Amino acid sequence: MPSDTQNSPPTAAPRALSGLLPFLRPYRARMALAFLFLLLAAVATLAFPMALRALIDGGLTPQTGGAKALELREHFLALFGVAIMLGLFSSARFYLVSWLGERVTADLRNAVYAHVLRQSPEFFETTQSGEVLSRLTTDTTLVQTVVGSSLSMGLRNAVVGSGAIVMLVWTNPRIMAIVLLMLVVVVLPAMWIGRRVRKLSRASQDRVADSSAIAAEVLNAVPVVQSFTGELREALRFARATQSAFETAVHRSRARAALVAFIIIANAALLLWGLYRGTQAVLAGTMTAGHLGETVLYVGLLAGAAAVLGEVYGDLLRAAGATERLMELLASESPVASPAQPLELPQSGQGLAVEFDAIDFHYPSRPGQAALSQFSLSLRPGETVALVGASGAGKTTVFQLLQRFYDVDSSQGPQGGERKHGVRLNGVDVRDLSLENLRQHIGTVPQDAVIFSATALENIRYGRPDASVDEVQAAARGAFAHEFLVALPDGYDTFLGERGVRLSGGQRQRIAIARAMLKAPPLLLLDEATSALDAQSERVVQAALDSAMHSHAGQRTTLVIAHRLATVQNADRIVVLEHGRVVEEGTHSELIARGSTYARLAALQFTV
């Protein structure tokens, strides 16, 4: 999905907001109760002018005496009773609607986040994480404003305004009929301005997402920025992005201000004309003072409702843009998904048999360049195989296809009911397995260890969340991590900081190895974990890797990416890749004896 979404076709505001319906349906009962209180509050509001008319026409006559004073008091008590009902009903409506806004926003954020987590790496090739974060925060906040406030205010004022119109037409039919006809003239220009506001709202939100994406990217690379003295350049780049967002927001605000001003002025002009005709009727003796007071209040309610609706309409247009962006994100489908009826992975207790059958693969972002070409490789259960070759030879691609982050090219799909080419584990094509089942059987130690902002215990337990403390410590001992972990200020309960900033590179790698060992998978993938370490750290981490490879001997198949050939001399088999193809394979001694590609690589690394 492209990150630049501002060129997407515009969608009408009501249509875009309809994407929220699935998130509102589970709370239909609360919505109905909130709407009931909204109606009751609106009825109480509309009852005020009627009570005032009764007070003026019935309670403020020239008569005197106790009876008149008692009648006057009853009128004021009636007005106070209406105020009490209005306060109670409005309070209940406010609580229910606020709860609904918070709940729907939380559900929406959860849904978007969970959906993004299920996307394949192809999604992140074209979508920046900063943009996703902007949608999770800025866009959902706009939706919360509408669902939890603006929408309720809009409905309330729509009901009050409609009720005021009905009462005005009922009490002054001829005058208000003319006013209503003229209101149509107001609606059409307002709709035109509203469409302009909505387009600018969408553009404004896209520009905010751009600045968020820049910030997220740079903050994750602050040491590099500082080492290249790029602070000023990055600050200026962010400032340009925020300035663009500001300018777009100013255009949006200007258009929205014009919309609000037009609605208020046009409605006020029309309604004041109707009020003027009403005062003429009082002077002519065809309308009572109470009737005029009632009319004044209904006119005020209608004018106030029109003004609020103008504001709410602007909020709805902004929320429509936000909802549209969120729905686009939720509508994005990962090209990699579990099959409708997944097969079970047969177990032998001896590791997994792995087979690549004449695989062709192109990354979606590089369709003209083959990452793997007619790649074939078989691993026996319990075998340890190393992949070597220059950067770009296709080694990492093998790992990604095994974990099904990508699928092989579509031309290699089912042929006559059977899959002609593919990646198989124990004879089952990985595309026929559920993603969860497949990845539960695979453990990975990446080249760049990932450490979460949590304790050491939680980081290792990420490999198996239900593991006991003893099991975690056993995995740490196997990864040669126990000694440095118990030496931390709080031992295994020490918080490691964002991305493990409190640890050295070798310590982070050993935690990653312990995490994979705790999972105890039948297939272990080791992406050279020592290439970025110093000699001392490399020896310790290599010992941890050897421990991981040889634990559960015969029950675990291991595939290793090797940049330093010294780390895989004892592998059962070494496979050499060039340009996505297997060019030779054998043991270390066999390949050295052949004097071909591997021998040349070994000569470069082992010759002083």
Coordinates of C-alpha atoms in Angstrom, one line a residue:
M1 CA 0.0 0.0 0.0
P2 CA 1.6 3.3 -1.0
S3 CA 2.4 5.7 1.8
D4 CA 1.4 8.7 -0.2
T5 CA -2.3 8.5 0.1
Q6 CA -3.3 12.0 -0.7
N7 CA -4.0 11.2 -4.3
S8 CA -6.6 8.5 -3.4
P9 CA -10.0 9.3 -4.8
P10 CA -12.2 11.4 -2.6
T11 CA -15.1 9.7 -0.7
A12 CA -18.2 11.4 0.5
A13 CA -18.1 12.1 4.2
P14 CA -21.1 9.9 5.2
R15 CA -19.8 7.1 3.1
A16 CA -16.4 7.3 4.7
L17 CA -17.8 7.4 8.3
S18 CA -19.9 4.3 7.5
G19 CA -16.6 2.4 8.0
L20 CA -17.1 2.9 11.7
L21 CA -20.4 0.9 11.8
P22 CA -18.7 -2.5 12.5
F23 CA -17.1 -0.9 15.6
L24 CA -20.3 0.6 16.8
R25 CA -22.6 -2.4 16.3
P26 CA -21.4 -4.3 19.5
Y27 CA -22.6 -1.3 21.5
R28 CA -26.1 -0.9 20.0
A29 CA -27.8 -1.1 23.5
R30 CA -25.7 1.8 24.8
M31 CA -26.2 3.8 21.6
A32 CA -30.0 3.3 21.9
L33 CA -29.9 4.4 25.5
A34 CA -27.8 7.4 24.7
F35 CA -30.1 8.3 21.8
L36 CA -33.1 8.0 24.2
F37 CA -31.5 10.4 26.7
L38 CA -30.6 12.7 23.7
L39 CA -34.3 12.8 22.7
L40 CA -35.4 13.4 26.2
A41 CA -32.9 16.3 26.6
A42 CA -34.1 17.7 23.3
V43 CA -37.7 17.5 24.4
A44 CA -36.9 19.3 27.6
T45 CA -35.1 22.0 25.7
L46 CA -38.1 22.4 23.4
A47 CA -40.4 22.6 26.3
F48 CA -38.7 25.7 27.7
P49 CA -40.3 28.2 25.2
M50 CA -43.8 26.7 25.8
A51 CA -43.3 27.1 29.5
L52 CA -42.2 30.7 29.0
R53 CA -45.2 31.4 26.9
A54 CA -47.5 30.1 29.6
L55 CA -45.6 32.2 32.2
I56 CA -45.9 35.4 30.1
D57 CA -49.5 35.0 29.0
G58 CA -50.9 33.4 32.1
G59 CA -48.7 34.5 35.0
L60 CA -47.8 38.1 34.2
T61 CA -51.3 39.5 33.8
P62 CA -52.2 42.8 35.7
Q63 CA -54.2 40.8 38.3
T64 CA -52.9 40.7 41.9
G65 CA -53.5 38.6 44.9
G66 CA -52.4 35.4 46.5
A67 CA -53.9 33.2 43.8
K68 CA -51.9 35.0 41.2
A69 CA -48.7 34.8 43.2
L70 CA -49.3 31.0 43.7
E71 CA -49.9 30.6 39.9
L72 CA -46.7 32.6 39.2
R73 CA -44.7 30.3 41.5
E74 CA -46.1 27.2 39.8
H75 CA -45.0 28.6 36.4
F76 CA -41.4 29.1 37.8
L77 CA -41.4 25.7 39.4
A78 CA -42.4 24.2 36.0
L79 CA -39.5 26.0 34.4
F80 CA -37.2 24.7 37.1
G81 CA -38.5 21.2 36.6
V82 CA -37.7 21.4 32.9
A83 CA -34.2 22.6 33.8
I84 CA -33.7 19.6 36.2
M85 CA -34.8 17.2 33.5
L86 CA -32.6 18.8 30.9
G87 CA -29.6 18.6 33.3
L88 CA -30.1 14.9 34.2
F89 CA -30.8 13.8 30.6
S90 CA -27.9 15.8 29.2
S91 CA -25.5 14.4 31.9
A92 CA -26.6 10.8 31.1
R93 CA -26.2 11.4 27.4
F94 CA -22.8 12.9 27.9
Y95 CA -21.5 10.0 29.9
L96 CA -22.8 7.3 27.6
V97 CA -21.5 9.0 24.5
S98 CA -18.1 9.8 26.0
W99 CA -17.8 6.1 27.0
L100 CA -18.8 5.1 23.5
G101 CA -16.2 7.3 22.0
E102 CA -13.4 6.0 24.2
R103 CA -14.5 2.4 23.6
V104 CA -14.8 2.6 19.9
T105 CA -11.5 4.4 19.6
A106 CA -9.7 1.7 21.7
D107 CA -11.3 -1.0 19.6
L108 CA -10.3 0.8 16.4
R109 CA -6.7 1.2 17.5
N110 CA -6.6 -2.5 18.5
A111 CA -8.0 -3.6 15.2
V112 CA -5.6 -1.5 13.2
Y113 CA -2.6 -2.5 15.2
A114 CA -3.4 -6.2 15.1
H115 CA -4.1 -5.9 11.4
V116 CA -0.7 -4.3 10.8
L117 CA 1.1 -7.0 12.8
R118 CA -0.3 -9.6 10.4
Q119 CA 1.0 -7.9 7.3
S120 CA 3.9 -9.4 5.4
P121 CA 7.2 -7.5 5.0
E122 CA 6.0 -6.4 1.5
F123 CA 3.6 -4.0 3.3
F124 CA 6.5 -2.3 5.1
E125 CA 8.4 -1.9 1.9
T126 CA 5.9 0.8 0.8
T127 CA 4.5 2.0 4.2
Q128 CA 6.6 3.8 6.7
S129 CA 6.1 2.9 10.4
G130 CA 5.7 6.6 11.2
E131 CA 2.7 6.8 9.0
V132 CA 1.1 3.8 10.7
L133 CA 1.8 5.5 14.1
S134 CA 0.1 8.7 12.9
R135 CA -3.0 6.7 11.9
L136 CA -3.0 5.0 15.3
T137 CA -2.8 8.3 17.2
T138 CA -3.9 11.4 15.2
D139 CA -6.5 9.7 13.1
T140 CA -8.1 7.7 15.9
T141 CA -8.2 10.8 18.1
L142 CA -10.2 12.6 15.4
V143 CA -12.6 9.7 15.3
Q144 CA -12.8 9.8 19.1
T145 CA -13.7 13.5 19.0
V146 CA -16.6 12.8 16.6
V147 CA -18.0 9.6 18.1
G148 CA -17.5 10.8 21.7
S149 CA -18.6 14.4 21.3
S150 CA -19.3 16.0 17.9
L151 CA -21.7 13.3 16.6
S152 CA -23.8 13.5 19.8
M153 CA -23.8 17.3 19.7
G154 CA -24.7 17.2 16.0
L155 CA -27.6 14.8 16.7
R156 CA -28.8 16.8 19.6
N157 CA -28.8 20.1 17.7
A158 CA -30.3 18.4 14.7
V159 CA -33.2 17.2 16.9
V160 CA -33.6 20.5 18.7
G161 CA -33.3 22.5 15.4
S162 CA -35.9 20.2 13.7
G163 CA -38.2 20.5 16.7
A164 CA -37.8 24.3 16.7
I165 CA -38.7 24.4 13.0
V166 CA -41.7 22.2 13.6
M167 CA -42.9 24.4 16.4
L168 CA -42.3 27.6 14.5
V169 CA -44.1 26.3 11.4
W170 CA -47.0 25.2 13.7
T171 CA -47.2 28.5 15.5
N172 CA -46.3 30.7 12.5
P173 CA -47.0 28.6 9.4
R174 CA -47.0 31.3 6.7
I175 CA -43.8 33.1 7.8
M176 CA -41.8 29.9 8.5
A177 CA -42.9 28.2 5.2
I178 CA -41.1 31.0 3.4
V179 CA -38.1 30.8 5.6
L180 CA -37.8 27.0 5.0
L181 CA -37.9 27.5 1.3
M182 CA -35.1 30.0 1.5
L183 CA -33.0 27.6 3.7
V184 CA -32.6 25.4 0.7
V185 CA -30.7 28.2 -0.9
V186 CA -28.3 28.1 2.0
V187 CA -27.7 24.3 2.0
L188 CA -26.4 24.0 -1.6
P189 CA -23.4 26.4 -1.1
A190 CA -22.7 24.9 2.3
M191 CA -22.4 21.5 0.7
W192 CA -19.9 22.8 -1.9
I193 CA -17.7 24.4 0.7
G194 CA -18.0 21.2 2.8
R195 CA -16.5 19.1 0.1
R196 CA -13.6 21.5 -0.2
V197 CA -13.0 21.2 3.6
R198 CA -13.0 17.5 3.5
K199 CA -10.4 17.3 0.8
L200 CA -8.2 19.7 2.7
S201 CA -8.7 17.7 5.9
R202 CA -7.5 14.6 4.2
A203 CA -4.4 16.4 2.8
S204 CA -3.7 17.9 6.2
Q205 CA -3.7 14.5 7.9
D206 CA -1.4 13.1 5.2
R207 CA 1.1 15.9 5.8
V208 CA 1.0 15.2 9.6
A209 CA 1.7 11.5 8.8
D210 CA 4.7 12.6 6.7
S211 CA 6.3 14.5 9.5
S212 CA 5.6 11.6 11.9
A213 CA 7.3 9.2 9.5
I214 CA 10.4 11.4 9.4
A215 CA 10.5 11.7 13.2
A216 CA 10.2 7.9 13.7
E217 CA 12.9 7.2 11.2
V218 CA 15.4 9.7 12.6
L219 CA 14.8 9.0 16.2
N220 CA 15.7 5.3 15.6
A221 CA 19.0 6.4 14.1
V222 CA 20.1 9.3 16.4
P223 CA 23.7 8.0 16.8
V224 CA 24.2 7.8 13.1
V225 CA 22.7 11.3 12.6
Q226 CA 25.0 12.7 15.3
S227 CA 28.1 10.9 14.0
F228 CA 27.5 12.5 10.6
T229 CA 26.6 15.9 12.2
G230 CA 23.2 15.7 10.5
E231 CA 21.2 17.2 13.4
L232 CA 20.7 20.5 11.6
R233 CA 19.8 18.9 8.3
E234 CA 17.3 16.5 9.9
A235 CA 15.8 19.4 12.0
L236 CA 15.3 21.4 8.8
R237 CA 13.8 18.4 7.0
F238 CA 11.4 17.9 9.8
A239 CA 10.6 21.6 9.9
R240 CA 9.8 21.6 6.2
A241 CA 7.4 18.7 6.7
T242 CA 5.7 20.4 9.7
Q243 CA 5.5 23.7 7.7
S244 CA 3.8 21.8 4.9
A245 CA 1.4 20.3 7.4
F246 CA 0.8 23.8 8.9
E247 CA 0.1 25.4 5.5
T248 CA -2.3 22.6 4.5
A249 CA -4.0 23.0 7.9
V250 CA -4.3 26.7 7.4
H251 CA -6.0 26.2 4.1
R252 CA -8.4 23.7 5.8
S253 CA -9.1 26.1 8.6
R254 CA -9.8 28.9 6.2
A255 CA -12.2 26.9 4.3
R256 CA -13.9 25.6 7.4
A257 CA -14.1 29.1 8.9
A258 CA -15.8 30.2 5.6
L259 CA -18.2 27.4 5.9
V260 CA -19.1 28.2 9.6
A261 CA -19.4 31.9 8.8
F262 CA -21.7 31.3 5.8
I263 CA -24.0 29.0 7.7
I264 CA -24.3 31.3 10.7
I265 CA -24.8 34.5 8.8
A266 CA -27.2 33.0 6.2
N267 CA -29.3 31.3 8.8
A268 CA -29.3 34.3 11.1
A269 CA -30.4 36.6 8.2
L270 CA -33.3 34.3 7.3
L271 CA -34.4 33.7 10.9
L272 CA -34.2 37.4 11.8
W273 CA -36.4 38.2 8.9
G274 CA -38.9 35.7 10.3
L275 CA -38.6 37.2 13.7
Y276 CA -39.1 40.7 12.3
R277 CA -42.4 39.5 10.7
G278 CA -43.4 38.1 14.1
T279 CA -42.9 41.5 15.9
Q280 CA -45.0 43.1 13.2
A281 CA -47.7 40.6 14.0
V282 CA -47.6 41.5 17.7
L283 CA -47.9 45.2 16.9
A284 CA -50.8 44.4 14.7
G285 CA -52.5 42.6 17.5
T286 CA -52.6 39.2 15.8
M287 CA -50.0 37.6 18.2
T288 CA -49.7 37.7 22.0
A289 CA -46.5 38.7 23.9
G290 CA -46.1 35.2 25.2
H291 CA -46.4 33.9 21.7
L292 CA -43.7 36.3 20.6
G293 CA -41.4 35.2 23.5
E294 CA -42.0 31.6 22.5
T295 CA -41.1 32.4 19.0
V296 CA -37.9 34.3 20.0
L297 CA -36.7 31.3 22.0
Y298 CA -37.4 28.8 19.2
V299 CA -35.7 31.1 16.7
G300 CA -32.7 31.3 19.1
L301 CA -32.7 27.5 19.4
L302 CA -32.8 27.1 15.7
A303 CA -30.0 29.7 15.1
G304 CA -27.9 28.1 17.8
A305 CA -28.5 24.6 16.4
A306 CA -27.5 25.9 12.9
A307 CA -24.2 27.4 14.3
V308 CA -23.3 24.2 16.2
L309 CA -24.2 22.0 13.2
G310 CA -21.8 24.1 11.1
E311 CA -19.0 23.4 13.6
V312 CA -20.0 19.7 13.8
Y313 CA -20.1 19.4 10.0
G314 CA -16.5 20.5 9.9
D315 CA -15.5 17.9 12.6
L316 CA -17.4 15.3 10.6
L317 CA -15.5 16.2 7.5
R318 CA -12.1 15.9 9.3
A319 CA -13.2 12.6 10.8
A320 CA -14.3 11.4 7.4
G321 CA -10.7 11.9 6.1
A322 CA -9.3 10.1 9.2
T323 CA -11.8 7.2 8.9
E324 CA -11.0 6.9 5.2
R325 CA -7.3 6.5 6.0
L326 CA -8.0 4.0 8.8
M327 CA -10.3 1.9 6.6
E328 CA -7.7 1.9 3.8
L329 CA -5.2 0.4 6.3
L330 CA -7.7 -2.1 7.5
A331 CA -8.7 -3.0 3.9
S332 CA -5.1 -3.8 3.0
E333 CA -4.7 -7.5 2.6
S334 CA -1.5 -9.3 3.1
P335 CA -0.5 -11.4 0.1
V336 CA 0.6 -14.1 2.7
A337 CA -2.2 -15.6 4.7
S338 CA -3.1 -18.9 6.2
P339 CA -5.1 -21.3 4.0
A340 CA -8.8 -21.8 4.6
Q341 CA -8.2 -25.4 5.5
P342 CA -4.6 -25.8 6.7
L343 CA -2.9 -29.1 6.9
E344 CA -1.1 -30.4 9.9
L345 CA 2.7 -30.7 9.9
P346 CA 3.8 -34.3 10.4
Q347 CA 6.2 -34.9 13.3
S348 CA 9.0 -37.3 13.3
G349 CA 10.8 -36.3 16.5
Q350 CA 14.1 -36.0 14.5
G351 CA 13.9 -32.4 13.3
L352 CA 12.2 -31.2 10.1
A353 CA 13.0 -32.3 6.6
V354 CA 13.4 -29.1 4.4
E355 CA 13.1 -29.0 0.7
F356 CA 13.3 -26.1 -1.8
D357 CA 12.1 -27.4 -5.2
A358 CA 13.3 -25.3 -8.2
I359 CA 12.3 -22.0 -6.6
D360 CA 12.1 -18.7 -8.5
F361 CA 11.5 -15.6 -6.4
H362 CA 11.4 -11.9 -7.1
Y363 CA 10.9 -9.3 -4.3
P364 CA 7.8 -7.2 -5.0
S365 CA 9.8 -4.0 -4.9
R366 CA 12.4 -5.4 -7.4
P367 CA 10.3 -7.4 -9.9
G368 CA 13.1 -7.2 -12.6
Q369 CA 15.8 -8.8 -10.4
A370 CA 15.6 -12.5 -9.3
A371 CA 16.5 -13.1 -5.7
L372 CA 16.4 -16.8 -6.2
S373 CA 16.5 -18.6 -9.6
Q374 CA 15.8 -22.3 -9.9
F375 CA 17.0 -22.7 -6.3
S376 CA 16.9 -26.3 -5.0
L377 CA 18.1 -27.5 -1.6
S378 CA 17.2 -30.4 0.7
L379 CA 18.0 -30.8 4.4
R380 CA 17.6 -34.1 6.1
P381 CA 16.1 -34.1 9.6
G382 CA 18.7 -33.3 12.2
E383 CA 21.2 -32.0 9.7
T384 CA 23.2 -28.8 10.1
V385 CA 23.6 -26.9 6.8
A386 CA 25.4 -23.6 6.2
L387 CA 24.7 -21.1 3.5
V388 CA 27.6 -19.0 2.3
G389 CA 28.1 -16.5 -0.4
A390 CA 28.6 -12.9 -1.2
S391 CA 26.0 -10.3 -0.1
G392 CA 23.0 -10.4 -2.3
A393 CA 23.5 -14.1 -3.1
G394 CA 20.0 -15.0 -1.7
K395 CA 20.9 -16.4 1.7
T396 CA 18.4 -14.2 3.7
T397 CA 15.8 -14.8 1.1
V398 CA 15.9 -18.5 1.9
F399 CA 15.2 -17.7 5.5
Q400 CA 12.3 -15.4 4.6
L401 CA 10.7 -18.0 2.3
L402 CA 11.1 -20.7 5.0
Q403 CA 9.2 -18.6 7.5
R404 CA 6.7 -17.6 4.7
F405 CA 7.3 -13.9 5.0
Y406 CA 6.9 -14.0 1.3
D407 CA 5.5 -16.6 -1.1
V408 CA 7.3 -18.0 -4.1
D409 CA 6.4 -16.5 -7.4
S410 CA 2.8 -16.9 -8.4
S411 CA 3.8 -18.8 -11.6
Q412 CA 4.9 -21.6 -9.3
G413 CA 1.4 -22.1 -7.7
P414 CA -0.8 -25.2 -7.9
Q415 CA -0.6 -27.2 -11.1
G416 CA -3.5 -29.6 -11.7
G417 CA -4.4 -29.6 -8.0
E418 CA -0.8 -30.1 -6.9
R419 CA 1.9 -27.5 -6.2
K420 CA 4.6 -28.0 -8.8
H421 CA 7.3 -26.0 -7.0
G422 CA 7.5 -24.8 -3.5
V423 CA 9.1 -24.9 0.0
R424 CA 8.2 -28.0 1.9
L425 CA 8.6 -29.1 5.5
N426 CA 8.3 -32.9 6.1
G427 CA 6.8 -33.1 2.6
V428 CA 4.1 -30.4 3.2
D429 CA 4.2 -27.2 1.3
V430 CA 4.5 -24.2 3.7
R431 CA 1.5 -22.6 1.8
D432 CA -0.7 -25.4 3.0
L433 CA 0.2 -24.8 6.7
S434 CA -1.3 -22.1 8.9
L435 CA 1.2 -19.3 9.5
E436 CA 1.0 -19.9 13.3
N437 CA 1.7 -23.6 13.0
L438 CA 4.5 -23.1 10.6
R439 CA 6.3 -20.4 12.6
Q440 CA 5.8 -22.3 15.9
H441 CA 8.1 -25.0 14.5
I442 CA 10.9 -22.5 13.6
G443 CA 13.3 -20.6 15.8
T444 CA 15.3 -17.7 14.5
V445 CA 18.4 -15.9 15.7
P446 CA 18.8 -12.7 13.5
Q447 CA 22.0 -11.0 12.7
D448 CA 20.7 -7.8 14.5
A449 CA 19.3 -9.1 17.8
V450 CA 15.9 -7.6 18.7
I451 CA 15.6 -6.6 22.4
F452 CA 12.2 -5.3 23.6
S453 CA 11.7 -2.6 26.2
A454 CA 11.2 -5.1 29.0
T455 CA 13.2 -7.1 31.5
A456 CA 15.7 -9.8 30.6
L457 CA 13.3 -12.5 31.8
E458 CA 10.5 -11.2 29.6
N459 CA 12.8 -10.9 26.6
I460 CA 14.0 -14.5 26.8
R461 CA 10.5 -15.7 27.7
Y462 CA 9.3 -14.1 24.4
G463 CA 10.3 -17.4 22.8
R464 CA 7.8 -19.3 25.0
P465 CA 5.6 -17.1 27.1
D466 CA 4.5 -19.9 29.4
A467 CA 8.0 -21.0 30.3
S468 CA 9.0 -21.1 34.0
V469 CA 11.8 -19.1 35.5
D470 CA 13.9 -22.3 35.8
E471 CA 13.4 -23.0 32.1
V472 CA 14.4 -19.4 31.2
Q473 CA 17.5 -19.7 33.2
A474 CA 18.4 -23.1 31.7
A475 CA 18.1 -21.5 28.2
A476 CA 20.3 -18.6 29.4
R477 CA 22.9 -21.0 30.6
G478 CA 22.9 -22.8 27.3
A479 CA 23.4 -19.4 25.6
F480 CA 26.2 -18.4 28.0
A481 CA 24.1 -15.5 29.1
H482 CA 23.4 -16.5 32.7
E483 CA 26.5 -15.1 34.3
F484 CA 26.1 -11.6 32.9
L485 CA 22.4 -11.6 33.6
V486 CA 22.7 -12.4 37.3
A487 CA 25.3 -9.7 37.5
L488 CA 22.8 -7.0 36.4
P489 CA 21.4 -4.7 39.1
D490 CA 18.2 -6.6 39.4
G491 CA 19.3 -9.9 37.8
Y492 CA 16.8 -11.3 35.3
D493 CA 14.3 -8.6 36.4
T494 CA 16.6 -5.8 35.1
F495 CA 14.9 -3.5 32.6
L496 CA 17.0 -3.6 29.4
G497 CA 15.9 -0.3 27.9
E498 CA 14.7 0.5 24.4
R499 CA 16.3 -1.9 21.9
G500 CA 18.6 -3.2 24.7
V501 CA 20.7 0.0 24.9
R502 CA 22.0 -1.1 28.3
L503 CA 23.6 -4.2 26.9
S504 CA 26.6 -4.8 24.6
G505 CA 26.2 -6.3 21.2
G506 CA 27.4 -9.7 22.4
Q507 CA 25.0 -9.7 25.3
R508 CA 22.1 -8.8 23.1
Q509 CA 23.0 -11.7 20.8
R510 CA 23.2 -14.2 23.6
I511 CA 19.7 -13.1 24.9
A512 CA 18.4 -13.7 21.3
I513 CA 20.0 -17.1 21.3
A514 CA 18.6 -18.0 24.7
R515 CA 15.1 -16.9 23.4
A516 CA 15.4 -19.3 20.4
M517 CA 16.7 -22.1 22.6
L518 CA 13.8 -21.7 25.0
K519 CA 11.4 -22.1 22.2
A520 CA 13.2 -25.4 21.3
P521 CA 12.0 -25.5 17.7
P522 CA 12.6 -28.5 15.4
L523 CA 14.0 -26.1 12.8
L524 CA 16.6 -23.5 13.8
L525 CA 17.6 -20.6 11.6
L526 CA 20.8 -18.8 12.5
D527 CA 21.5 -15.6 10.6
E528 CA 25.2 -15.0 11.2
A529 CA 25.1 -13.5 14.7
T530 CA 28.8 -12.8 15.1
S531 CA 29.7 -10.7 12.1
A532 CA 29.4 -7.3 14.0
L533 CA 31.1 -8.4 17.2
D534 CA 34.6 -8.0 18.5
A535 CA 36.9 -11.1 18.7
Q536 CA 36.2 -11.8 22.4
S537 CA 32.4 -11.4 22.1
E538 CA 32.5 -13.5 18.9
R539 CA 34.1 -16.4 20.8
V540 CA 31.4 -16.3 23.5
V541 CA 28.5 -15.9 21.1
Q542 CA 29.9 -18.6 18.8
A543 CA 30.0 -20.9 21.8
A544 CA 26.4 -20.1 22.4
L545 CA 25.5 -20.8 18.8
D546 CA 27.3 -24.1 18.9
S547 CA 25.3 -24.9 22.0
A548 CA 22.1 -24.0 20.3
M549 CA 23.0 -26.1 17.2
H550 CA 24.0 -29.2 19.1
S551 CA 21.5 -29.2 21.9
H552 CA 18.8 -31.9 21.2
A553 CA 21.2 -33.5 18.8
G554 CA 19.4 -35.3 16.0
Q555 CA 16.1 -33.7 17.0
R556 CA 16.8 -30.3 15.4
T557 CA 17.5 -29.3 11.8
T558 CA 19.7 -26.2 11.6
L559 CA 20.2 -23.8 8.7
V560 CA 23.0 -21.3 9.2
I561 CA 23.9 -18.2 7.2
A562 CA 27.6 -17.8 7.5
H563 CA 29.7 -14.7 6.6
R564 CA 32.7 -15.9 8.6
L565 CA 33.6 -19.3 7.3
A566 CA 35.4 -20.2 10.4
T567 CA 32.1 -20.4 12.3
V568 CA 30.7 -23.2 10.1
Q569 CA 33.7 -25.5 9.3
N570 CA 32.0 -28.3 11.3
A571 CA 28.6 -28.0 9.6
D572 CA 27.4 -31.3 8.1
R573 CA 27.2 -29.6 4.7
I574 CA 28.1 -26.2 3.3
V575 CA 26.0 -24.8 0.4
V576 CA 27.5 -22.0 -1.7
L577 CA 25.2 -19.5 -3.4
E578 CA 25.8 -17.1 -6.3
H579 CA 23.1 -14.8 -7.8
G580 CA 20.3 -16.9 -6.2
R581 CA 21.6 -20.3 -7.4
V582 CA 23.5 -23.1 -5.7
V583 CA 26.9 -23.4 -7.3
E584 CA 28.5 -26.0 -5.1
E585 CA 28.0 -27.9 -1.8
G586 CA 29.8 -30.3 0.4
T587 CA 31.8 -30.4 3.6
H588 CA 34.5 -27.8 4.4
S589 CA 37.3 -30.1 3.4
E590 CA 35.6 -31.3 0.2
L591 CA 35.0 -27.8 -0.9
I592 CA 38.5 -26.7 -0.1
A593 CA 39.8 -29.6 -2.1
R594 CA 37.8 -28.6 -5.2
G595 CA 39.5 -25.2 -5.3
S596 CA 36.4 -23.4 -6.6
T597 CA 34.2 -20.6 -5.2
Y598 CA 34.3 -21.7 -1.6
A599 CA 38.0 -22.2 -1.7
R600 CA 38.5 -18.7 -3.0
L601 CA 36.3 -17.3 -0.2
A602 CA 38.2 -19.4 2.4
A603 CA 41.6 -18.2 1.0
L604 CA 40.5 -14.6 1.5
Q605 CA 39.5 -15.2 5.2
F606 CA 42.0 -17.7 6.4
T607 CA 45.2 -16.4 4.7
V608 CA 47.1 -13.8 6.7

